[in-house]
Coordinates of C-alpha atoms in Angstrom, one line a residue:
X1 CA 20.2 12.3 -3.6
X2 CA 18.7 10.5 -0.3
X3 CA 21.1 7.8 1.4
X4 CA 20.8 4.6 1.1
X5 CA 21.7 2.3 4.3
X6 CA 20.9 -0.5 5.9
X7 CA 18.1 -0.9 8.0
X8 CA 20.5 -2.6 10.8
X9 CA 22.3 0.4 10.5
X10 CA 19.4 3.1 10.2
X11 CA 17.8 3.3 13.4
X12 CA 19.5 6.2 14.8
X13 CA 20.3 8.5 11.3
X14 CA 15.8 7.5 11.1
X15 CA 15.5 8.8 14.3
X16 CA 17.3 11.9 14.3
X17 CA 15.3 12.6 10.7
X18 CA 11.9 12.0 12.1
X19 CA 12.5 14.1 15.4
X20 CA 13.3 16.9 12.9
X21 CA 9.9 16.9 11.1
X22 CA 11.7 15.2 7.7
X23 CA 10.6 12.4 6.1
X24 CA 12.5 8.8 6.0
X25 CA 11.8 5.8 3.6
X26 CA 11.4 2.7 5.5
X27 CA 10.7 -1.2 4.7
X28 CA 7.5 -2.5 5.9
X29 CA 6.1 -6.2 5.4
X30 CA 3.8 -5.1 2.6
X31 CA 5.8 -2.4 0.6
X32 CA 7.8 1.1 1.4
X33 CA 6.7 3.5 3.2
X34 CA 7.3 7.0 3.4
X35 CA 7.1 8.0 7.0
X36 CA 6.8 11.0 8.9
X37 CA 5.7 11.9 12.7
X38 CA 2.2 11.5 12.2
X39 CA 1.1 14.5 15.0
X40 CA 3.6 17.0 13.4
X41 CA 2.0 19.1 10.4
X42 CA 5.4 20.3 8.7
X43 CA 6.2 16.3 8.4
X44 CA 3.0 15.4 7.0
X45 CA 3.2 18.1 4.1
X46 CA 6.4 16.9 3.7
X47 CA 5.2 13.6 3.3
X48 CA 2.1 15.0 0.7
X49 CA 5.0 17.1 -1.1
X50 CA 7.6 14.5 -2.0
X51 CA 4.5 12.6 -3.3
X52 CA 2.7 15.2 -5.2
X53 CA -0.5 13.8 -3.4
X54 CA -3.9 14.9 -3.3
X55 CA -4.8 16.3 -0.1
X56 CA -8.1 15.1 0.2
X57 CA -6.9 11.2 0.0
X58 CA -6.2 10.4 3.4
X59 CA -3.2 8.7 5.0
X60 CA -2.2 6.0 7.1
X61 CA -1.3 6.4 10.8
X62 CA 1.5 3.4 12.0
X63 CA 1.7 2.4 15.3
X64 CA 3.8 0.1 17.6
X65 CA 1.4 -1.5 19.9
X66 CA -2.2 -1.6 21.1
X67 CA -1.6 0.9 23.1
X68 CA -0.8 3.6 21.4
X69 CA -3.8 2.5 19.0
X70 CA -6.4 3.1 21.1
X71 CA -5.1 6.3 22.3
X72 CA -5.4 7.3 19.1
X73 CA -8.9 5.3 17.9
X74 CA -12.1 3.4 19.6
X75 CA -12.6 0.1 19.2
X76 CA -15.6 -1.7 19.5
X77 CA -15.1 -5.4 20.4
X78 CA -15.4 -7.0 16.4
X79 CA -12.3 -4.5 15.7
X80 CA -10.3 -5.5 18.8
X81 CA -10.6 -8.7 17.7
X82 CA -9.0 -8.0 14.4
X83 CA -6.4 -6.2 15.6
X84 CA -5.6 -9.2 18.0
X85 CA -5.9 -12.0 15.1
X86 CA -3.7 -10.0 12.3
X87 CA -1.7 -6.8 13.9
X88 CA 1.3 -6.3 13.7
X89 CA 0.8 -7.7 9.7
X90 CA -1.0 -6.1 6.6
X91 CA -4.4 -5.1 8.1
X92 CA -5.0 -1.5 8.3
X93 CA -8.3 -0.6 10.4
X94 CA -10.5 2.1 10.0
X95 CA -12.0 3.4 13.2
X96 CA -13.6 6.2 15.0
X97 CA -11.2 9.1 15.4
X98 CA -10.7 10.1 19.0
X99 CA -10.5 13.8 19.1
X100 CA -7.7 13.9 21.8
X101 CA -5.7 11.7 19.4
X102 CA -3.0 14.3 18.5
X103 CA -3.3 13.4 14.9
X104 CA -2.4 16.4 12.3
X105 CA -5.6 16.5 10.6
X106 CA -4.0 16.4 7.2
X107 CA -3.4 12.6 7.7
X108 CA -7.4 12.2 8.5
X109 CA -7.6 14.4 5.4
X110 CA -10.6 16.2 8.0
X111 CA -12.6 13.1 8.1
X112 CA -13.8 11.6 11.8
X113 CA -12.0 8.1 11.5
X114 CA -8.4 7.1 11.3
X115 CA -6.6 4.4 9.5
X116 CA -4.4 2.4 11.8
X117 CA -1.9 -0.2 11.5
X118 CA 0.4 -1.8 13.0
X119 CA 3.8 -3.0 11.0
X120 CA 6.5 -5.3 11.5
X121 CA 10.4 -5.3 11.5
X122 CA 12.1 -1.9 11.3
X123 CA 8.9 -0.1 10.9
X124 CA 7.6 -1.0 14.5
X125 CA 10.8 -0.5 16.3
X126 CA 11.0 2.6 14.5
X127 CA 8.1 4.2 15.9
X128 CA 9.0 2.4 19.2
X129 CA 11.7 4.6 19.6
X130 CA 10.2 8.2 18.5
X131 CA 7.1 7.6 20.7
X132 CA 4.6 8.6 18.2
X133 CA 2.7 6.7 15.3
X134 CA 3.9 7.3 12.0
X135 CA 1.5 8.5 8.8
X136 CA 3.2 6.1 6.0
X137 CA 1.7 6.1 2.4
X138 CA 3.8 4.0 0.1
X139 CA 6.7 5.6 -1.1
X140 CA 6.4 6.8 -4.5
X141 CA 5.0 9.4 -6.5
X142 CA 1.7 9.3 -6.1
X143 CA -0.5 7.6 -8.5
X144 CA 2.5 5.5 -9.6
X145 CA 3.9 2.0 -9.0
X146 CA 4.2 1.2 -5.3
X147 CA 8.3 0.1 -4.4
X148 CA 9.2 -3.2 -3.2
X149 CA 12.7 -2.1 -2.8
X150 CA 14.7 0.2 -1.5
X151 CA 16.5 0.9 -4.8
X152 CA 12.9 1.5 -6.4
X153 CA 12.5 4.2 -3.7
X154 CA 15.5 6.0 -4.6
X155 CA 14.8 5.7 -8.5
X156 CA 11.6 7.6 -7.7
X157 CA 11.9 9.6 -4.9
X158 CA 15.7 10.0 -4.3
X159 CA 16.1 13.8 -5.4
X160 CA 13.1 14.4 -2.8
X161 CA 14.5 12.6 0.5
X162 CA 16.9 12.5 2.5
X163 CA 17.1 8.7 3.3
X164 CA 16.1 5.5 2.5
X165 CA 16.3 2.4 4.6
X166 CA 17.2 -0.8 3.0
X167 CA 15.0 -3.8 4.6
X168 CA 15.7 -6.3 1.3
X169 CA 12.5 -6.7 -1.0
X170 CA 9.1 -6.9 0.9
X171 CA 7.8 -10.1 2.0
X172 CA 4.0 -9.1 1.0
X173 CA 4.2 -6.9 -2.0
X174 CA 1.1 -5.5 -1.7
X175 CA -0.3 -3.0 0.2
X176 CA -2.1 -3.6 3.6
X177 CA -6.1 -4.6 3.4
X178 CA -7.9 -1.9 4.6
X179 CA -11.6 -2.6 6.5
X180 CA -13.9 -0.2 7.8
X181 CA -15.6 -1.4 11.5
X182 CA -19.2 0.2 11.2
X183 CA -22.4 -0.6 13.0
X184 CA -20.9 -4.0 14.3
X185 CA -20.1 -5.1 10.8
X186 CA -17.4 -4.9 8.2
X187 CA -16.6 -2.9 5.2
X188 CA -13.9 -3.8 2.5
X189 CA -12.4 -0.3 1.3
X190 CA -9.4 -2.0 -0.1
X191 CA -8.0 -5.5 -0.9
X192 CA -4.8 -5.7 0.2
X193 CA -2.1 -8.6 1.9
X194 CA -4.8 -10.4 3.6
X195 CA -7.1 -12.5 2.0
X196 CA -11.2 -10.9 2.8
X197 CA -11.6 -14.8 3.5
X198 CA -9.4 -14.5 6.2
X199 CA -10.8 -11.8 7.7
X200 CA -14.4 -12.8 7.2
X201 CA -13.0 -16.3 9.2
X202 CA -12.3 -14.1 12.3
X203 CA -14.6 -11.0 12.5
X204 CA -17.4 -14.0 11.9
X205 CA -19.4 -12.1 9.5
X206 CA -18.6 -11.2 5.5
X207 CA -17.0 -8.0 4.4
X208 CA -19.9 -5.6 2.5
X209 CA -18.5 -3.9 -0.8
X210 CA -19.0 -0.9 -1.6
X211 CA -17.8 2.7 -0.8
X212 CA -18.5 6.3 -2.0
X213 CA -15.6 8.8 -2.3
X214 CA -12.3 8.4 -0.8
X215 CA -12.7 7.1 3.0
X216 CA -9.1 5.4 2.9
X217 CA -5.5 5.3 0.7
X218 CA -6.0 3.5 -2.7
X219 CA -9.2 4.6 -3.3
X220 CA -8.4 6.4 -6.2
X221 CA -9.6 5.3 -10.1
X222 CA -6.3 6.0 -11.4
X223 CA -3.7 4.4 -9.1
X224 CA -0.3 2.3 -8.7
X225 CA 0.0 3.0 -13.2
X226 CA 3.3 2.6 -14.8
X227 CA 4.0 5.3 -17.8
X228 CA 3.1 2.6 -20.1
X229 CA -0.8 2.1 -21.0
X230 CA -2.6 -1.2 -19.1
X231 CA -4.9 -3.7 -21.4
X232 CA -5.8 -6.5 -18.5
X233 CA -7.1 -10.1 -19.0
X234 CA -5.8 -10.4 -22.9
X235 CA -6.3 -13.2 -25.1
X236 CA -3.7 -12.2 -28.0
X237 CA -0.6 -10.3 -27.4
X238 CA -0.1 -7.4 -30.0
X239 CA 3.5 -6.9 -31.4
X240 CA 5.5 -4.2 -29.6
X241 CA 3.4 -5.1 -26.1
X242 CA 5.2 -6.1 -22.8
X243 CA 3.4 -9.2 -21.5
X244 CA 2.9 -9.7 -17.5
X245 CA 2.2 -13.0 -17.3
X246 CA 0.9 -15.6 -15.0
X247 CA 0.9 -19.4 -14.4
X248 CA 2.0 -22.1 -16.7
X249 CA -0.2 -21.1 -19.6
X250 CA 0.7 -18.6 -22.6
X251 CA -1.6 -16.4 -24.3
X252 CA -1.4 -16.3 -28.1
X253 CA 0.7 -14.1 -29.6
X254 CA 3.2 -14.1 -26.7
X255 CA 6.3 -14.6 -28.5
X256 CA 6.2 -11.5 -30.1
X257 CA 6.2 -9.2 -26.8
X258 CA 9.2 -7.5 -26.6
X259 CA 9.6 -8.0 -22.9
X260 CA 7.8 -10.9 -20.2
X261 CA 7.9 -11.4 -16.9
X262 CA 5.6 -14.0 -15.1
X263 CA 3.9 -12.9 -11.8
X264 CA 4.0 -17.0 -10.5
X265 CA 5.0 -19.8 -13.4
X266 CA 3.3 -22.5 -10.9
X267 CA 0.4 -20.2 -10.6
X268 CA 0.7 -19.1 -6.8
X269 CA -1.3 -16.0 -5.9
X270 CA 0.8 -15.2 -2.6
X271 CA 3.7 -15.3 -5.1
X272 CA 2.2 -12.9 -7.7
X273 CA 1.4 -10.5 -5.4
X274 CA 4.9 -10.2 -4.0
X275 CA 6.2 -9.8 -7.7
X276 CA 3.5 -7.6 -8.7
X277 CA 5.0 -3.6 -8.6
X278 CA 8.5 -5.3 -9.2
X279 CA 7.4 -6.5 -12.4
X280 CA 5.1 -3.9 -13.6
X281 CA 8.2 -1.4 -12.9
X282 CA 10.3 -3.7 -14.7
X283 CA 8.0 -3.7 -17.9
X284 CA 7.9 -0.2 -17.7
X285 CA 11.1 0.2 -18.3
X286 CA 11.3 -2.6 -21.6
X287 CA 9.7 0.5 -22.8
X288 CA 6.5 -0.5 -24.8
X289 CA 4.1 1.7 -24.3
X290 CA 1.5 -0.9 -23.6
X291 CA 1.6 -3.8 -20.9
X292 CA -0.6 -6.3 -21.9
X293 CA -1.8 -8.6 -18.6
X294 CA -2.9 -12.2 -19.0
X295 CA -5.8 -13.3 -16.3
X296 CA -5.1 -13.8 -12.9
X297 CA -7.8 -15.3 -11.2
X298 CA -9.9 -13.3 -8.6
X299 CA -10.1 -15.9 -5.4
X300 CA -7.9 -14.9 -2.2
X301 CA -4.8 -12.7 -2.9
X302 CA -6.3 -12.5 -6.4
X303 CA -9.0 -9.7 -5.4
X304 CA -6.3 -7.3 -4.1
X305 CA -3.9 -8.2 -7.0
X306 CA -6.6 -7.4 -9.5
X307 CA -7.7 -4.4 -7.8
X308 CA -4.5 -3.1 -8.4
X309 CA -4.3 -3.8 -11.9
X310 CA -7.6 -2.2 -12.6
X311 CA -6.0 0.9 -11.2
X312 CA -3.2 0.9 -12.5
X313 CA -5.4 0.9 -16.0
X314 CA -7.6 3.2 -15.4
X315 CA -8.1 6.5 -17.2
X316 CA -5.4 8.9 -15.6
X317 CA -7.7 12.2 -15.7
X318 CA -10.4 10.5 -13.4
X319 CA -9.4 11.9 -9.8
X320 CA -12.1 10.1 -7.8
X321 CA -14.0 6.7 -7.7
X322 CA -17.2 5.1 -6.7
X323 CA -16.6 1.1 -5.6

């Protein structure tokens, strides 16, 4: 089973993993990651074997500064100006690929662009250290419930790793919002821990919807599910369902789920989205082998969070989807 320590007390046993082409669970600001040197091949197939993911869904590369971005990408002035207004923080950029970057091609998954971000905390100092950016999906079994903790990590993945480094819960709780810079404007490939109004406030333009096959992580129908089956925006709750729940305001029926947890009793989006995986793992586990889901509206953080509960509903046999 991977150790568990502290993220105070991690730097150094991280390092020494990540030099050695292994894999190491780490705390970011949006969820867990599971990180590996993002320009060594053996670590990346690590990283796509402890997850049991599909190679063609592309990965994440992490980086520690501006830098070591734009050795890696090219950035056009609109994207430059994103990175400036939300990096380090929950914005992951897709950009042009440069082809001296260094990247394994497994994490572009052999497309011509990269996804870059840049984290906070332990995650940047991390790859401060090693040099190099690190690819970081979320750390979990892939198509599953992204962790919000390290003891989520280790419940999952804990017979696969080595380590796990213990940051606390994440502040965000969702994953990063993922843009697409083309032809001077912007693309939305996945809502995420920044609002698209926020964005939109910056780059100046609005974010076009839309994308065919998978140009980015989360793109997948079937994504972030729980064992149990999903029924989303209910009106009655039917006896033996686990209610997920949000705002003030019960649906009928509610009494007679065997388990509830409310995403936000005042009704606070940023707070739903931080308690979003937690409490989907948590019904999971009541288990009913349905989690019913009352509304949530779809303004700001609502987008992403709905996004994800779509996913997480979704027929499990579709690999791919069109958005």
């Amino acid at each position: 089973m991977a150790d568990i320590i502290p993220a105070p007390e991690a730097l150094e046993p991280a390092l020494a993993l990540l030099e050695a082409g292994e894999v190491v669970a780490i705390p970011t600001e949006t969820v867990y990651g599971l990180a590996g040197d993002a320009t060594n091949g053996q670590a990346v197939a690590r990283i796509f074997e402890a997850k049991g993911r599909p190679r063609f869904n592309p990965l994440i590369a992490h980086v520690a500064d501006m830098a070591m971005a734009e050795r890696i990408a090219i950035f056009d002035p609109l994207s430059r100006r994103l990175a400036e207004a939300f990096w380090p923080g929950p914005l992951t950029l897709v950009l042009p690929l440069r082809q001296e970057a260094g990247i394994h091609p497994l994490v572009s998954a052999g497309l011509d662009t990269i996804a870059l971000r840049m984290p906070k905390g332990f995650g940047g100092e991390l790859i401060r250290r090693l040099g190099r950016p690190l690819a970081a999906p979320s750390a979990n079994s892939s198509g599953r419930i992204s962790a919000t903790t390290a003891r989520a990590v280790a419940d999952d993945l804990g017979a696969r790793i080595k380590l796990v480094v213990d940051g606390g819960a994440t502040p965000v709780g969702l994953e990063s919002t993922i843009v697409k810079v083309e032809q001077g404007g912007l693309r939305l490939l996945r809502p995420g821990g920044i609002a698209a109004t926020d964005i939109e406030a910056v780059a100046g333009v609005l974010l076009l919807r839309g994308a065919v096959g998978i140009q980015a992580p989360g793109m997948l129908a079937s994504h972030y599910a729980p064992g149990a089956a999903m029924r989303l925006s209910v009106e009655r709750i039917v006896k033996g369902e686990a209610l997920l729940a949000f705002g003030p305001k019960r649906t009928a029926g509610w009494q007679d789920a065997v388990a509830v947890k409310n995403l936000s009793e005042r009704g606070d989006l940023t707070e739903a989205a931080a308690n979003l995986f937690s409490f989907m793992q948590a019904l999971d586990r009541s288990g009913a082998a349905v989690i019913a889901v009352e509304p949530v509206p779809q303004d700001g953080l609502g987008e992403a969070i709905n996004d994800r509960l779509a996913r997480a509903a979704a027929p499990r046999d579709k690999p791919l989807v069109e958005t």
